[in-house]
mmCIF file of C-alpha atoms in Angstrom:
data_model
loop_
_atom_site.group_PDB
_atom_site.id
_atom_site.type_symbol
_atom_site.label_atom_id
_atom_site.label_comp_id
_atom_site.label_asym_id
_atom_site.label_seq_id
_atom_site.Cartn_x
_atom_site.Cartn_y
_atom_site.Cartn_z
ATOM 1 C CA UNK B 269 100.864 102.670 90.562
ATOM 2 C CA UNK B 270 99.909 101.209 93.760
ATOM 3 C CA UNK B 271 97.390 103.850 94.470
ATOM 4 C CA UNK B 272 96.036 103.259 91.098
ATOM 5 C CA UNK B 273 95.357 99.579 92.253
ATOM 6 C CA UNK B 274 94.093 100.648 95.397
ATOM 7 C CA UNK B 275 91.086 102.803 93.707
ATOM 8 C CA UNK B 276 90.616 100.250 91.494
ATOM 9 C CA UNK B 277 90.312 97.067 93.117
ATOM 10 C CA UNK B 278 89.830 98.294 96.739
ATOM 11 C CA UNK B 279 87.297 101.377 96.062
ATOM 12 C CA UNK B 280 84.423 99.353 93.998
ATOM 13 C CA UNK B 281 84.420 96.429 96.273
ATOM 14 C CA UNK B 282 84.319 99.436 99.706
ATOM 15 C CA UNK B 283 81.484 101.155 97.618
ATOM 16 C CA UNK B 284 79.275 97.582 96.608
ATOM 17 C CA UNK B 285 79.036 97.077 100.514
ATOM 18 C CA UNK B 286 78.419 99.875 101.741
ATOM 19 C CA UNK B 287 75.059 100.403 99.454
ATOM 20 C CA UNK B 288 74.166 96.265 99.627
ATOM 21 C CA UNK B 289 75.555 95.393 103.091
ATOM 22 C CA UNK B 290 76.982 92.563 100.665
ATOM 23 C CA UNK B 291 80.522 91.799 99.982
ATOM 24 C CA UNK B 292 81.872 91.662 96.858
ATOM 25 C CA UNK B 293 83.891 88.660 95.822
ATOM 26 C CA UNK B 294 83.181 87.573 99.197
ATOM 27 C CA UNK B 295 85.822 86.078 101.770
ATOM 28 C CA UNK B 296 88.545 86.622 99.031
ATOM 29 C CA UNK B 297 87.634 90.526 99.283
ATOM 30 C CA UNK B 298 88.217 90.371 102.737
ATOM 31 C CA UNK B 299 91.623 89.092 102.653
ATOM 32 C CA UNK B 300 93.010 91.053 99.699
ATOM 33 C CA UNK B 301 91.417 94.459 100.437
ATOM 34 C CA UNK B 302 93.085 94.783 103.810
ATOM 35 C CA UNK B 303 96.245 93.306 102.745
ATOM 36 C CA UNK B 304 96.223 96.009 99.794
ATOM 37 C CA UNK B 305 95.649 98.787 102.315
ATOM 38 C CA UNK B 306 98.465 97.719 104.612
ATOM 39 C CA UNK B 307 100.650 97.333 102.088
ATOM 40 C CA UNK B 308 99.939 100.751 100.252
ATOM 41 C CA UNK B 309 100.577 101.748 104.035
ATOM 42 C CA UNK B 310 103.968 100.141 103.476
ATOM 43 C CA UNK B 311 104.917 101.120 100.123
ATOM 44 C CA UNK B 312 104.420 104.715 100.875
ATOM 45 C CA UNK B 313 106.278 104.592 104.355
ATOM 46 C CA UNK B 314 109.355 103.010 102.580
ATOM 47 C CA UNK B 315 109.190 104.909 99.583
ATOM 48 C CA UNK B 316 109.426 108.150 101.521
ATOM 49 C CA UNK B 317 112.383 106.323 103.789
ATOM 50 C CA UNK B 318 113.859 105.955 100.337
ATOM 51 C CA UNK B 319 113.562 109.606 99.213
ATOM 52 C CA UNK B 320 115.007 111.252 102.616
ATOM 53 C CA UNK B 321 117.917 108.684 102.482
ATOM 54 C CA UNK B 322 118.609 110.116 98.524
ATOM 55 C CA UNK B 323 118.265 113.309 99.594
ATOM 56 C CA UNK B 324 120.507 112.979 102.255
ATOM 57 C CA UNK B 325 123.117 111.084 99.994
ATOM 58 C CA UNK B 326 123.190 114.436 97.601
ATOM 59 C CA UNK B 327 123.458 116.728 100.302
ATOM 60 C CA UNK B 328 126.244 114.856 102.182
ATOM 61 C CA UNK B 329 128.094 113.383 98.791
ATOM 62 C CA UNK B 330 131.800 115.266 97.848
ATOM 63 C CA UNK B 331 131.208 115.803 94.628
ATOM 64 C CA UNK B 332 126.504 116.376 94.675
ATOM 65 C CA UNK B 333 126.812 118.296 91.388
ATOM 66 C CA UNK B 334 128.346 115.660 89.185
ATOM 67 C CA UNK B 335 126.501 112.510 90.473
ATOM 68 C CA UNK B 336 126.079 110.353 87.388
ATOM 69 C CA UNK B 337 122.504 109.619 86.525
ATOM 70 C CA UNK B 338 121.403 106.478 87.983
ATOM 71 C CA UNK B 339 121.109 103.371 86.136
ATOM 72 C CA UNK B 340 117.690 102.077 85.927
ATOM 73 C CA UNK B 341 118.540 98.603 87.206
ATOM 74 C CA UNK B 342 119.249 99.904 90.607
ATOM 75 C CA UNK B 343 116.048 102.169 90.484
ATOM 76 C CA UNK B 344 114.095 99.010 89.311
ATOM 77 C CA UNK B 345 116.006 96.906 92.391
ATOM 78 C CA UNK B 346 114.752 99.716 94.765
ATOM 79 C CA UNK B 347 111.436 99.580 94.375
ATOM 80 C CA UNK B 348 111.625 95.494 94.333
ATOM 81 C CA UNK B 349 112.807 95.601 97.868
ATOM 82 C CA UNK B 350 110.245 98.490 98.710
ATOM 83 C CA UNK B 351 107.248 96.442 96.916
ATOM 84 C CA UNK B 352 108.333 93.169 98.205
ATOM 85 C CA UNK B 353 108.973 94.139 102.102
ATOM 86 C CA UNK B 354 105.860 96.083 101.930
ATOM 87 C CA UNK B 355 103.832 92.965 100.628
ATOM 88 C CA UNK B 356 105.772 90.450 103.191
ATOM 89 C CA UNK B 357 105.206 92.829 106.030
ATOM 90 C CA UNK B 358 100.985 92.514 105.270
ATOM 91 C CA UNK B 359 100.789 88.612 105.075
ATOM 92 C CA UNK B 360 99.649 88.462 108.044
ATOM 93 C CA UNK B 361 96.786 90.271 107.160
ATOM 94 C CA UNK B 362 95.770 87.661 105.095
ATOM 95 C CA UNK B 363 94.987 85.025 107.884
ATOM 96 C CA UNK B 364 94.058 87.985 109.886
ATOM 97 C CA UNK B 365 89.990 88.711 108.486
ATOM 98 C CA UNK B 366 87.248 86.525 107.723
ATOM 99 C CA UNK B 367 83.968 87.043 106.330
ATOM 100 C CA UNK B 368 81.078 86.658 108.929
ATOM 101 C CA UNK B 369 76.933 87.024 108.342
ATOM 102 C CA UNK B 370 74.647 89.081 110.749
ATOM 103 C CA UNK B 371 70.788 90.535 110.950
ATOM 104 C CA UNK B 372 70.558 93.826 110.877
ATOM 105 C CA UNK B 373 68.563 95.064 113.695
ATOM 106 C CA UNK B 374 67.011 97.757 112.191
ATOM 107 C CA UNK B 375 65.757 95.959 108.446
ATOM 108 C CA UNK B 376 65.538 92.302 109.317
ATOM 109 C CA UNK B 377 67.935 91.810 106.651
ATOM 110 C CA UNK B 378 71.060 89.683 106.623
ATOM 111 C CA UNK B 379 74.148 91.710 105.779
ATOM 112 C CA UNK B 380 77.817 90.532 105.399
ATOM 113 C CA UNK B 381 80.966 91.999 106.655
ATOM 114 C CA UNK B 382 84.289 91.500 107.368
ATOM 115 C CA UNK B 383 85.875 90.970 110.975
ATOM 116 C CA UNK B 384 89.100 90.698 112.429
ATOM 117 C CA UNK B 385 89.488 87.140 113.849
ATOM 118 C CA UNK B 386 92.085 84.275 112.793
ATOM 119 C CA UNK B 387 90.819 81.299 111.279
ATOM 120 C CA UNK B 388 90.319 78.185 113.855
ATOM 121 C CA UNK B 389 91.698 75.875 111.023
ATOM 122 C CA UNK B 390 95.194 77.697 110.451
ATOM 123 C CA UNK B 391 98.302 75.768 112.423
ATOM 124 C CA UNK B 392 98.777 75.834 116.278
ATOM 125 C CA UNK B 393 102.272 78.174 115.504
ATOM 126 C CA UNK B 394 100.722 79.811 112.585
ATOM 127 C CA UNK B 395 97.737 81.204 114.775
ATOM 128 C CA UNK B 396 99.585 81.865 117.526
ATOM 129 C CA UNK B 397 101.754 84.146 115.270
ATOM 130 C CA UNK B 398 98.699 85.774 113.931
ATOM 131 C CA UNK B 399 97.180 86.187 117.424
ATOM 132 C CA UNK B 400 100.531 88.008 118.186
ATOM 133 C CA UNK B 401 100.332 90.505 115.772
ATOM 134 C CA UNK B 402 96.746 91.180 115.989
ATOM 135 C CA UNK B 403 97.147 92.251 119.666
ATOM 136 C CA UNK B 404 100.498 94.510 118.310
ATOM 137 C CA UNK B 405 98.787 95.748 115.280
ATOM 138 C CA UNK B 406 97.606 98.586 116.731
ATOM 139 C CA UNK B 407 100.786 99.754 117.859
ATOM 140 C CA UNK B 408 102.734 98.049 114.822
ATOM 141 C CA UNK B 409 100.369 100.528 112.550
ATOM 142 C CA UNK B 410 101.600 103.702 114.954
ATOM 143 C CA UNK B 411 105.443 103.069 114.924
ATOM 144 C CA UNK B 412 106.195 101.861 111.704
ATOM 145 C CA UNK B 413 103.831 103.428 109.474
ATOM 146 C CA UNK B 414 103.099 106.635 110.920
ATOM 147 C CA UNK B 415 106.382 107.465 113.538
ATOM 148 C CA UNK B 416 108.905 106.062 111.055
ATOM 149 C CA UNK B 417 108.193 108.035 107.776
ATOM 150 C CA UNK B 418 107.581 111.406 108.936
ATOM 151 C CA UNK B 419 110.495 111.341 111.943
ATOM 152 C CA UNK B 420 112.612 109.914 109.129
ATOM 153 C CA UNK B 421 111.668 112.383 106.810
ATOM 154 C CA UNK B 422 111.770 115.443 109.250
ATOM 155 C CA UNK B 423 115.031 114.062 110.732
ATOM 156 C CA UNK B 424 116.738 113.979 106.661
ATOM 157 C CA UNK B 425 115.478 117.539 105.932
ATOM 158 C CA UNK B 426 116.981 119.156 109.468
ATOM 159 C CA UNK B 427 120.499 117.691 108.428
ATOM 160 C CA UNK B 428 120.389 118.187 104.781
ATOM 161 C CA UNK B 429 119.290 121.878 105.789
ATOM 162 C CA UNK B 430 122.111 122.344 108.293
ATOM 163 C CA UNK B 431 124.364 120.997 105.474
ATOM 164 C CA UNK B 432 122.789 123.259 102.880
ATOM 165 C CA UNK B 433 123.110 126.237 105.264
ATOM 166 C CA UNK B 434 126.653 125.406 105.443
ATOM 167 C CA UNK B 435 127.400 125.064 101.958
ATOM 168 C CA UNK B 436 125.979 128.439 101.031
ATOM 169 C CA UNK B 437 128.171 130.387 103.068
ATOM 170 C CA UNK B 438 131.243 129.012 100.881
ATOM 171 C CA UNK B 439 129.459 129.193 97.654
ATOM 172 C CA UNK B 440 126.841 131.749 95.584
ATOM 173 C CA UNK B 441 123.852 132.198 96.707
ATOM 174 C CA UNK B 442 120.860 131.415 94.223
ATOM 175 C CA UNK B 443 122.500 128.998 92.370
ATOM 176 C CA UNK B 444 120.835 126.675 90.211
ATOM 177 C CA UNK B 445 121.919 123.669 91.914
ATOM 178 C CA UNK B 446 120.789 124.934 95.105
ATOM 179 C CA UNK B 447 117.500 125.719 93.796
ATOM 180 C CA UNK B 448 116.633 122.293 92.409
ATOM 181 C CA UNK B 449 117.495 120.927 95.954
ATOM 182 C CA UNK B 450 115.168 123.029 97.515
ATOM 183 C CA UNK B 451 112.626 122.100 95.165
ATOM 184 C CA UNK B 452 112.955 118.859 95.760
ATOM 185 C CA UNK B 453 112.973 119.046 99.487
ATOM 186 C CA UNK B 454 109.630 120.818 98.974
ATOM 187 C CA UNK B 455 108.598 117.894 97.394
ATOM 188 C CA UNK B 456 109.296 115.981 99.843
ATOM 189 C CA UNK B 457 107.750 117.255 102.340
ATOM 190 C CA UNK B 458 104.707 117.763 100.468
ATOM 191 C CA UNK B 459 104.058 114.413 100.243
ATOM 192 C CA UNK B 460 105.028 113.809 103.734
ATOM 193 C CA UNK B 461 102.378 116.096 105.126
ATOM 194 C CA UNK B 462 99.483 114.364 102.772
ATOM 195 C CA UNK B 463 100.558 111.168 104.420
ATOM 196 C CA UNK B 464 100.858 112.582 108.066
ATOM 197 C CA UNK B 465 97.206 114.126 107.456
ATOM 198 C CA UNK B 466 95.719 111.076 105.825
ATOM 199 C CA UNK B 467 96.914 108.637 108.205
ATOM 200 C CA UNK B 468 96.263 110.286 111.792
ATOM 201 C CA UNK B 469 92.453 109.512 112.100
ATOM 202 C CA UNK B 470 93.222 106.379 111.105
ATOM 203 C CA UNK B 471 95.824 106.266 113.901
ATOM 204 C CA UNK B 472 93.403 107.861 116.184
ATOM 205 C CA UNK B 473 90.865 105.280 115.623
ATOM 206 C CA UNK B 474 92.902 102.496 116.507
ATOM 207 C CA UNK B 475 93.973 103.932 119.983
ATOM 208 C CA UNK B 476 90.091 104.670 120.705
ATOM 209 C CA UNK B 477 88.792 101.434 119.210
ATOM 210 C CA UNK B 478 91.594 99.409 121.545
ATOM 211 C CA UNK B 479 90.571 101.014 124.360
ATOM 212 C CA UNK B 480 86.918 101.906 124.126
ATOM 213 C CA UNK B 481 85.814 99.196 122.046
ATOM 214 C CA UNK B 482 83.520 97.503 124.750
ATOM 215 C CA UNK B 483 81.051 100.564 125.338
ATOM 216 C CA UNK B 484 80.828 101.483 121.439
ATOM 217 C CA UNK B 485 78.102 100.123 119.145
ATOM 218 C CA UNK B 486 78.803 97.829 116.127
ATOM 219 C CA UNK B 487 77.175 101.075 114.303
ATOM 220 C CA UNK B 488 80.622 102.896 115.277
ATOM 221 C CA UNK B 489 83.078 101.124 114.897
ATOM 222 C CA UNK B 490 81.892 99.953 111.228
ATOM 223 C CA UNK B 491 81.530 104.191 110.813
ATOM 224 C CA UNK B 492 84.757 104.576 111.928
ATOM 225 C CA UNK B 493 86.063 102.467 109.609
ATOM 226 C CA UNK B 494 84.403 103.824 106.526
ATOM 227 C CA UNK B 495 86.371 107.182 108.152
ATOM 228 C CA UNK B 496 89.526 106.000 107.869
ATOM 229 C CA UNK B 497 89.266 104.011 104.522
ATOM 230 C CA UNK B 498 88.060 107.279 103.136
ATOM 231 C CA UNK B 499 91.129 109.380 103.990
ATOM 232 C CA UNK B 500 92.993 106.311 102.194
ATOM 233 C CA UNK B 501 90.974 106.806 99.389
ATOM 234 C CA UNK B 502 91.633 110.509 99.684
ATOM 235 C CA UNK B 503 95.716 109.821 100.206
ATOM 236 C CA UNK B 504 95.948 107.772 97.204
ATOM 237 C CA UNK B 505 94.108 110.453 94.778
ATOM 238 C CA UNK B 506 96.066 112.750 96.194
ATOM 239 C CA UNK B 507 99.427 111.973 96.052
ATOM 240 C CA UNK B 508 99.956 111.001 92.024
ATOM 241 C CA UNK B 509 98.426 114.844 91.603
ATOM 242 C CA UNK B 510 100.171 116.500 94.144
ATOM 243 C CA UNK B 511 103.686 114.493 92.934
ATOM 244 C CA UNK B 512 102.918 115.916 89.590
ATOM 245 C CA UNK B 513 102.422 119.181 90.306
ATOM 246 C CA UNK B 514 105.480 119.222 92.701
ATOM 247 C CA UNK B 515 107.779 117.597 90.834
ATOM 248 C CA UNK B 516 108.228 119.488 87.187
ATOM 249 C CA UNK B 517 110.121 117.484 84.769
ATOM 250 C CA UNK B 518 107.661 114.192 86.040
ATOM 251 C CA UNK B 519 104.809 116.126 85.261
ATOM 252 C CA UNK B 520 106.003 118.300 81.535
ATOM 253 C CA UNK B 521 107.027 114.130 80.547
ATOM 254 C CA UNK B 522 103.631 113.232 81.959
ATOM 255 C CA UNK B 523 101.663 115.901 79.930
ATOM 256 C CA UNK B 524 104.013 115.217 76.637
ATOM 257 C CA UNK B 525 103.221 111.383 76.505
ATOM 258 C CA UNK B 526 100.044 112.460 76.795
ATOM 259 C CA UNK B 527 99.747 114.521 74.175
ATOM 260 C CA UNK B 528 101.704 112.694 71.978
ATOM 261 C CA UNK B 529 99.532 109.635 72.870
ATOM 262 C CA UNK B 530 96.605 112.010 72.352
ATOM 263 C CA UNK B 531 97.710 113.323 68.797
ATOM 264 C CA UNK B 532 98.657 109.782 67.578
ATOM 265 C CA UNK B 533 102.259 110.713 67.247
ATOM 266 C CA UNK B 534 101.456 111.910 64.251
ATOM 267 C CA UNK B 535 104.661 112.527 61.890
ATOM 268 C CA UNK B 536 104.025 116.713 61.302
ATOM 269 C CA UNK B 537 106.822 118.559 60.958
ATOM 270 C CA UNK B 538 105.825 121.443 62.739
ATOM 271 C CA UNK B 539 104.743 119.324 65.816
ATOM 272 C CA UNK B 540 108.471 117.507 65.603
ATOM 273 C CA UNK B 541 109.923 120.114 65.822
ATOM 274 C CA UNK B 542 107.977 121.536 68.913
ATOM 275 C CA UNK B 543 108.125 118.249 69.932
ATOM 276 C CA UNK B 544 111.849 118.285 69.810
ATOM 277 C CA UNK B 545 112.462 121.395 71.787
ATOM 278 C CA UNK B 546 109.670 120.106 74.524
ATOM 279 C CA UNK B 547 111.699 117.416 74.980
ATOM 280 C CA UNK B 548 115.503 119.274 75.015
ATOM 281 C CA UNK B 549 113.674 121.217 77.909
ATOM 282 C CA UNK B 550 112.168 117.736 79.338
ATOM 283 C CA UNK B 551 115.291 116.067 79.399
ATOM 284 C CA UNK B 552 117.528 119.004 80.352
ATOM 285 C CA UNK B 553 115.100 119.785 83.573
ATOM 286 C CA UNK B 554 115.026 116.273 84.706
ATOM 287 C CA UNK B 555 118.677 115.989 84.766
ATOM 288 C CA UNK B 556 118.623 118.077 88.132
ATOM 289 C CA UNK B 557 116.603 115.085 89.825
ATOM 290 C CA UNK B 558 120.254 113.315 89.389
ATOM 291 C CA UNK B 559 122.425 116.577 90.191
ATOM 292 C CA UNK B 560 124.260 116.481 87.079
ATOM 293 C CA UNK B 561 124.375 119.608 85.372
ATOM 294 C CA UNK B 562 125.031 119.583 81.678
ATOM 295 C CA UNK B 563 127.740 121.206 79.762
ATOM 296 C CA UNK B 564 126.109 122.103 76.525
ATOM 297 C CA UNK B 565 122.819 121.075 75.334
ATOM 298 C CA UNK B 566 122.857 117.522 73.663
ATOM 299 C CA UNK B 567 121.811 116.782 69.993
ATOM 300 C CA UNK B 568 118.213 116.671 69.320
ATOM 301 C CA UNK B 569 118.908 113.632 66.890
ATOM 302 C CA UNK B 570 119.645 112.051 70.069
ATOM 303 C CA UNK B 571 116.524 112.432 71.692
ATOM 304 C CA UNK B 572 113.931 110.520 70.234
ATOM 305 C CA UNK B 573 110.524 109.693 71.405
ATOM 306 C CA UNK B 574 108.813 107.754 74.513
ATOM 307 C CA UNK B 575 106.041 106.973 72.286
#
């Protein structure tokens, strides 16, 4: 969802300057567009924190193949601390840019753009704080948001494999059980590596830019930074189709809303009954995402409908 908002709100307004050297919405663009960014950053970086630590959990756990299903309150309360440190860690984004006017050399023409430089009018604590981080963003951006997922990650996978390899001496080999974990570990680092790949120029960028930033043009660092939103751009329409394709019983329930949506849940009796099977095989492959195999196939009376 929050790469959906980032295409949304963030692409269009990236897109409207770069063709009329204007900004769109103005100074309020170039607040909220780098706070979304960083916070996407965030979101991602916690989320797959969040993943490695569940993975680890089923690995480690006594009893992984009876786990009840989780409730949806704590999966709700999850992604509330994910969304909200993610969005508390980018405030200071907010007092961070400011929109500033220029000439372009080459038209004549006055162009607007967005640069990096606390407000004058903010408190004497309030820009000192800001100062701080914008001298430690650079490295802030390396270790949290690029170091922390993927060593976390990598770090999760080499135990839960050790674990795993352990565990299949003392039990059959190719068992179902063990074959949705690997799946899901797959998964995991799928996304990992889009991440890793998407955010290294970025990374990159920043090192060059702090160091070299005196002898470059204006003309490269603003091409630069058109780089490294577009491999943003490119992470976030990745991801949601990559996270589909990965993960099976997230993308059948995917395609079956859709189609029912599609269809207008129409009341067939044919179609219910495909329906009805679609979604005994829906509900019966998701259940491995909670490691709790099921002992006979439940009632389809007791399915019903997300529609």
């Amino acid at each position: 969802f929050w790469d959906f908002l980032i295409l949304f709100f963030c692409l269009p307004v990236v897109i409207f300057n770069e063709i009329t050297k204007k900004r769109l919405l103005g100074d309020v663009s170039c607040r909220i567009v780098p706070f979304m960014e960083v916070s996407s950053l965030g979101v991602t970086t916690f989320s797959l924190c969040a993943l490695g630590i569940d993975r680890f959990h089923a690995a480690t756990s006594p009893q992984a193949s009876t786990r009840p299903i989780e409730q949806c309150q704590s999966i709700i309360a999850k992604l509330a601390v994910i969304w909200v440190g993610s969005m508390t860690l980018s405030v200071p984004e907010i007092l961070l840019w400011q929109l500033a006017q220029d000439t372009s050399p080459v038209s004549g023409v006055g162009m607007e753009y967005c640069t990096m430089k606390p407000s004058s009018n903010l408190p004497e604590s309030v820009y000192s704080l800001v100062l701080t981080y914008q001298n430690a963003r650079m490295w802030w951006y390396f270790g949290c948001y690029f170091c922390l997922p993927i060593l976390f990650t990598v770090s999760c996978q080499l135990v839960t494999r050790r674990i795993s390899g352990t565990e299949k001496k003392t039990e059959c080999r190719g068992s179902k059980h063990s074959q949705c974990e690997s799946h899901l570990n797959c998964t995991i680092i799928g996304l990992t590596i889009i991440y890793g790949l998407c955010t290294t120029p970025e990374n990159v960028c920043n090192i060059v830019v702090a160091y070299m930033s005196p002898d470059m043009s204006k003309q490269t660092l603003d091409l630069l930074n058109l780089i490294n939103q577009f491999f943003l751009f490119f992470k976030c329409s990745v991801t949601p189709v990559l996270l589909l394709c990965l993960c099976r019983p997230l993308g059948q329930a995917f395609m079956d809303c859709c189609c029912c949506c599609c269809e207008g849940c129409s009341p067939d009796t044919a179609s219910s009954e495909g329906s009805a099977d679609s979604k005994l095989k829906t509900e019966m492959s998701s259940s491995i995402f909670f490691d709790k195999p099921r002992e006979s196939p439940p009632p389809l009376l007791a399915l019903g409908t997300p529609c």
